[in-house]
mmCIF file with all atom_site columns, C-alpha atoms in Angstrom:
data_model
loop_
_atom_site.group_PDB
_atom_site.id
_atom_site.type_symbol
_atom_site.label_atom_id
_atom_site.label_alt_id
_atom_site.label_comp_id
_atom_site.label_asym_id
_atom_site.label_entity_id
_atom_site.label_seq_id
_atom_site.pdbx_PDB_ins_code
_atom_site.Cartn_x
_atom_site.Cartn_y
_atom_site.Cartn_z
_atom_site.occupancy
_atom_site.B_iso_or_equiv
_atom_site.pdbx_formal_charge
_atom_site.auth_seq_id
_atom_site.auth_comp_id
_atom_site.auth_asym_id
_atom_site.auth_atom_id
_atom_site.pdbx_PDB_model_num
ATOM 1  C CA . MET A 1 1  ? -1.783  -55.656 78.045 1.00 0.00 ? 416 MET A CA 1
ATOM 2  C CA . LEU A 1 2  ? -3.512  -57.639 75.313 1.00 0.00 ? 417 LEU A CA 1
ATOM 3  C CA . ASP A 1 3  ? -4.716  -61.095 76.335 1.00 0.00 ? 418 ASP A CA 1
ATOM 4  C CA . LEU A 1 4  ? -3.962  -63.428 73.431 1.00 0.00 ? 419 LEU A CA 1
ATOM 5  C CA . THR A 1 5  ? -5.794  -66.240 75.235 1.00 0.00 ? 420 THR A CA 1
ATOM 6  C CA . SER A 1 6  ? -9.147  -64.426 75.109 1.00 0.00 ? 421 SER A CA 1
ATOM 7  C CA . ASN A 1 7  ? -11.663 -65.322 72.429 1.00 0.00 ? 422 ASN A CA 1
ATOM 8  C CA . ALA A 1 8  ? -11.329 -63.676 69.023 1.00 0.00 ? 423 ALA A CA 1
ATOM 9  C CA . VAL A 1 9  ? -14.287 -61.308 69.468 1.00 0.00 ? 424 VAL A CA 1
ATOM 10 C CA . ASP A 1 10 ? -13.067 -60.012 72.841 1.00 0.00 ? 425 ASP A CA 1
ATOM 11 C CA . LEU A 1 11 ? -9.495  -59.600 71.572 1.00 0.00 ? 426 LEU A CA 1
ATOM 12 C CA . THR A 1 12 ? -10.669 -57.779 68.430 1.00 0.00 ? 427 THR A CA 1
ATOM 13 C CA . ARG A 1 13 ? -12.845 -55.439 70.477 1.00 0.00 ? 428 ARG A CA 1
ATOM 14 C CA . ALA A 1 14 ? -10.005 -54.743 72.934 1.00 0.00 ? 429 ALA A CA 1
ATOM 15 C CA . ILE A 1 15 ? -7.637  -53.864 70.089 1.00 0.00 ? 430 ILE A CA 1
ATOM 16 C CA . CYS A 1 16 ? -10.206 -51.699 68.288 1.00 0.00 ? 431 CYS A CA 1
ATOM 17 C CA . ASP A 1 17 ? -11.002 -49.752 71.483 1.00 0.00 ? 432 ASP A CA 1
ATOM 18 C CA . ILE A 1 18 ? -7.368  -48.583 71.804 1.00 0.00 ? 433 ILE A CA 1
ATOM 19 C CA . PRO A 1 19 ? -6.860  -45.139 70.213 1.00 0.00 ? 434 PRO A CA 1
ATOM 20 C CA . SER A 1 20 ? -4.693  -45.555 67.101 1.00 0.00 ? 435 SER A CA 1
ATOM 21 C CA . VAL A 1 21 ? -5.553  -42.752 64.681 1.00 0.00 ? 436 VAL A CA 1
ATOM 22 C CA . SER A 1 22 ? -3.142  -42.566 61.741 1.00 0.00 ? 437 SER A CA 1
ATOM 23 C CA . GLY A 1 23 ? 0.174   -41.140 62.926 1.00 0.00 ? 438 GLY A CA 1
ATOM 24 C CA . ASP A 1 24 ? -0.566  -41.901 66.590 1.00 0.00 ? 439 ASP A CA 1
ATOM 25 C CA . GLU A 1 25 ? -0.614  -45.689 66.726 1.00 0.00 ? 440 GLU A CA 1
ATOM 26 C CA . GLY A 1 26 ? 2.516   -46.073 68.886 1.00 0.00 ? 441 GLY A CA 1
ATOM 27 C CA . HIS A 1 27 ? 0.690   -47.207 72.041 1.00 0.00 ? 442 HIS A CA 1
ATOM 28 C CA . LEU A 1 28 ? -1.125  -49.971 70.177 1.00 0.00 ? 443 LEU A CA 1
ATOM 29 C CA . ALA A 1 29 ? 2.138   -51.011 68.510 1.00 0.00 ? 444 ALA A CA 1
ATOM 30 C CA . ASP A 1 30 ? 3.729   -51.199 71.986 1.00 0.00 ? 445 ASP A CA 1
ATOM 31 C CA . LEU A 1 31 ? 0.929   -53.474 73.224 1.00 0.00 ? 446 LEU A CA 1
ATOM 32 C CA . ILE A 1 32 ? 1.131   -55.750 70.182 1.00 0.00 ? 447 ILE A CA 1
ATOM 33 C CA . GLU A 1 33 ? 4.908   -55.990 70.477 1.00 0.00 ? 448 GLU A CA 1
ATOM 34 C CA . GLN A 1 34 ? 4.573   -56.939 74.169 1.00 0.00 ? 449 GLN A CA 1
ATOM 35 C CA . ALA A 1 35 ? 1.848   -59.495 73.459 1.00 0.00 ? 450 ALA A CA 1
ATOM 36 C CA . VAL A 1 36 ? 3.711   -61.369 70.726 1.00 0.00 ? 451 VAL A CA 1
ATOM 37 C CA . GLY A 1 37 ? 7.223   -60.728 72.018 1.00 0.00 ? 452 GLY A CA 1
ATOM 38 C CA . ASP A 1 38 ? 7.085   -63.521 74.591 1.00 0.00 ? 453 ASP A CA 1
ATOM 39 C CA . LEU A 1 39 ? 5.863   -66.196 72.186 1.00 0.00 ? 454 LEU A CA 1
ATOM 40 C CA . PRO A 1 40 ? 8.809   -68.591 71.833 1.00 0.00 ? 455 PRO A CA 1
ATOM 41 C CA . HIS A 1 41 ? 8.067   -69.598 68.233 1.00 0.00 ? 456 HIS A CA 1
ATOM 42 C CA . LEU A 1 42 ? 8.152   -66.023 66.887 1.00 0.00 ? 457 LEU A CA 1
ATOM 43 C CA . GLU A 1 43 ? 10.925  -63.611 66.033 1.00 0.00 ? 458 GLU A CA 1
ATOM 44 C CA . VAL A 1 44 ? 9.578   -60.091 66.564 1.00 0.00 ? 459 VAL A CA 1
ATOM 45 C CA . ILE A 1 45 ? 11.063  -57.114 64.745 1.00 0.00 ? 460 ILE A CA 1
ATOM 46 C CA . ARG A 1 46 ? 9.887   -53.534 65.227 1.00 0.00 ? 461 ARG A CA 1
ATOM 47 C CA . ASP A 1 47 ? 10.484  -50.680 62.814 1.00 0.00 ? 462 ASP A CA 1
ATOM 48 C CA . GLY A 1 48 ? 8.747   -47.539 64.038 1.00 0.00 ? 463 GLY A CA 1
ATOM 49 C CA . ASP A 1 49 ? 5.138   -48.576 64.564 1.00 0.00 ? 464 ASP A CA 1
ATOM 50 C CA . THR A 1 50 ? 5.442   -51.572 62.243 1.00 0.00 ? 465 THR A CA 1
ATOM 51 C CA . ILE A 1 51 ? 5.549   -54.986 63.921 1.00 0.00 ? 466 ILE A CA 1
ATOM 52 C CA . ILE A 1 52 ? 6.861   -58.021 62.070 1.00 0.00 ? 467 ILE A CA 1
ATOM 53 C CA . ALA A 1 53 ? 6.352   -61.373 63.767 1.00 0.00 ? 468 ALA A CA 1
ATOM 54 C CA . ARG A 1 54 ? 7.684   -64.373 61.918 1.00 0.00 ? 469 ARG A CA 1
ATOM 55 C CA . THR A 1 55 ? 8.473   -67.988 62.524 1.00 0.00 ? 470 THR A CA 1
ATOM 56 C CA . ASN A 1 56 ? 11.865  -69.506 61.857 1.00 0.00 ? 471 ASN A CA 1
ATOM 57 C CA . LEU A 1 57 ? 10.932  -73.157 61.568 1.00 0.00 ? 472 LEU A CA 1
ATOM 58 C CA . GLY A 1 58 ? 13.195  -74.029 58.635 1.00 0.00 ? 473 GLY A CA 1
ATOM 59 C CA . ARG A 1 59 ? 10.336  -74.747 56.257 1.00 0.00 ? 474 ARG A CA 1
ATOM 60 C CA . ASP A 1 60 ? 10.473  -74.075 52.521 1.00 0.00 ? 475 ASP A CA 1
ATOM 61 C CA . ARG A 1 61 ? 7.233   -72.072 52.512 1.00 0.00 ? 476 ARG A CA 1
ATOM 62 C CA . ARG A 1 62 ? 5.505   -69.516 54.707 1.00 0.00 ? 477 ARG A CA 1
ATOM 63 C CA . VAL A 1 63 ? 2.108   -67.900 54.824 1.00 0.00 ? 478 VAL A CA 1
ATOM 64 C CA . ALA A 1 64 ? 2.167   -64.109 55.070 1.00 0.00 ? 479 ALA A CA 1
ATOM 65 C CA . ILE A 1 65 ? -0.593  -62.206 56.837 1.00 0.00 ? 480 ILE A CA 1
ATOM 66 C CA . ALA A 1 66 ? -0.444  -58.423 56.595 1.00 0.00 ? 481 ALA A CA 1
ATOM 67 C CA . GLY A 1 67 ? -2.591  -55.718 58.101 1.00 0.00 ? 482 GLY A CA 1
ATOM 68 C CA . HIS A 1 68 ? -2.508  -52.246 59.580 1.00 0.00 ? 483 HIS A CA 1
ATOM 69 C CA . ILE A 1 69 ? -3.181  -50.852 63.030 1.00 0.00 ? 484 ILE A CA 1
ATOM 70 C CA . ASP A 1 70 ? -4.031  -47.225 62.282 1.00 0.00 ? 485 ASP A CA 1
ATOM 71 C CA . THR A 1 71 ? -7.664  -46.139 62.268 1.00 0.00 ? 486 THR A CA 1
ATOM 72 C CA . VAL A 1 72 ? -9.903  -43.204 61.450 1.00 0.00 ? 487 VAL A CA 1
ATOM 73 C CA . PRO A 1 73 ? -10.697 -40.601 64.126 1.00 0.00 ? 488 PRO A CA 1
ATOM 74 C CA . ILE A 1 74 ? -13.390 -41.324 66.704 1.00 0.00 ? 489 ILE A CA 1
ATOM 75 C CA . ASN A 1 75 ? -16.885 -40.458 65.479 1.00 0.00 ? 490 ASN A CA 1
ATOM 76 C CA . ARG A 1 76 ? -19.578 -42.318 67.450 1.00 0.00 ? 491 ARG A CA 1
ATOM 77 C CA . ASN A 1 77 ? -17.699 -45.521 66.643 1.00 0.00 ? 492 ASN A CA 1
ATOM 78 C CA . VAL A 1 78 ? -16.134 -46.227 70.066 1.00 0.00 ? 493 VAL A CA 1
ATOM 79 C CA . PRO A 1 79 ? -16.494 -48.329 72.078 1.00 0.00 ? 494 PRO A CA 1
ATOM 80 C CA . THR A 1 80 ? -16.953 -51.286 69.799 1.00 0.00 ? 495 THR A CA 1
ATOM 81 C CA . ARG A 1 81 ? -20.036 -53.385 70.272 1.00 0.00 ? 496 ARG A CA 1
ATOM 82 C CA . THR A 1 82 ? -21.655 -56.460 68.865 1.00 0.00 ? 497 THR A CA 1
ATOM 83 C CA . VAL A 1 83 ? -24.806 -56.031 66.806 1.00 0.00 ? 498 VAL A CA 1
ATOM 84 C CA . ASP A 1 84 ? -27.285 -58.542 65.468 1.00 0.00 ? 499 ASP A CA 1
ATOM 85 C CA . ILE A 1 85 ? -28.029 -58.254 61.764 1.00 0.00 ? 500 ILE A CA 1
ATOM 86 C CA . ASP A 1 86 ? -30.485 -60.784 60.376 1.00 0.00 ? 501 ASP A CA 1
ATOM 87 C CA . GLY A 1 87 ? -29.646 -63.266 63.120 1.00 0.00 ? 502 GLY A CA 1
ATOM 88 C CA . GLU A 1 88 ? -25.860 -62.976 62.753 1.00 0.00 ? 503 GLU A CA 1
ATOM 89 C CA . GLU A 1 89 ? -23.580 -61.285 65.275 1.00 0.00 ? 504 GLU A CA 1
ATOM 90 C CA . PHE A 1 90 ? -21.144 -58.651 63.980 1.00 0.00 ? 505 PHE A CA 1
ATOM 91 C CA . ILE A 1 91 ? -18.578 -56.419 65.663 1.00 0.00 ? 506 ILE A CA 1
ATOM 92 C CA . TRP A 1 92 ? -19.331 -52.741 64.963 1.00 0.00 ? 507 TRP A CA 1
ATOM 93 C CA . GLY A 1 93 ? -17.022 -49.813 65.608 1.00 0.00 ? 508 GLY A CA 1
ATOM 94 C CA . ARG A 1 94 ? -13.807 -48.068 64.653 1.00 0.00 ? 509 ARG A CA 1
ATOM 95 C CA . GLY A 1 95 ? -11.243 -50.458 63.215 1.00 0.00 ? 510 GLY A CA 1
ATOM 96 C CA . THR A 1 96 ? -13.574 -53.405 62.758 1.00 0.00 ? 511 THR A CA 1
#
């Protein structure tokens, strides 16, 4: 289960550590659908491994955010980790 109340870095790392190589992202899609499915302000639609979560607030305009959940195969890029580069913290790993 994905914890949507965790901080952004922890949530990103949790998502990126779930195997989701292109063509095999169904488990991650299941987890995302579960995580957003209970949010009362969203309508969640699933088509294969595509998740659409949208508001129906009756407003004239919406903001669209699109992304993908498939990744490249594992190659010394899992688990994710944070790295310091010139004094700034970055997430490093597959899917980041």
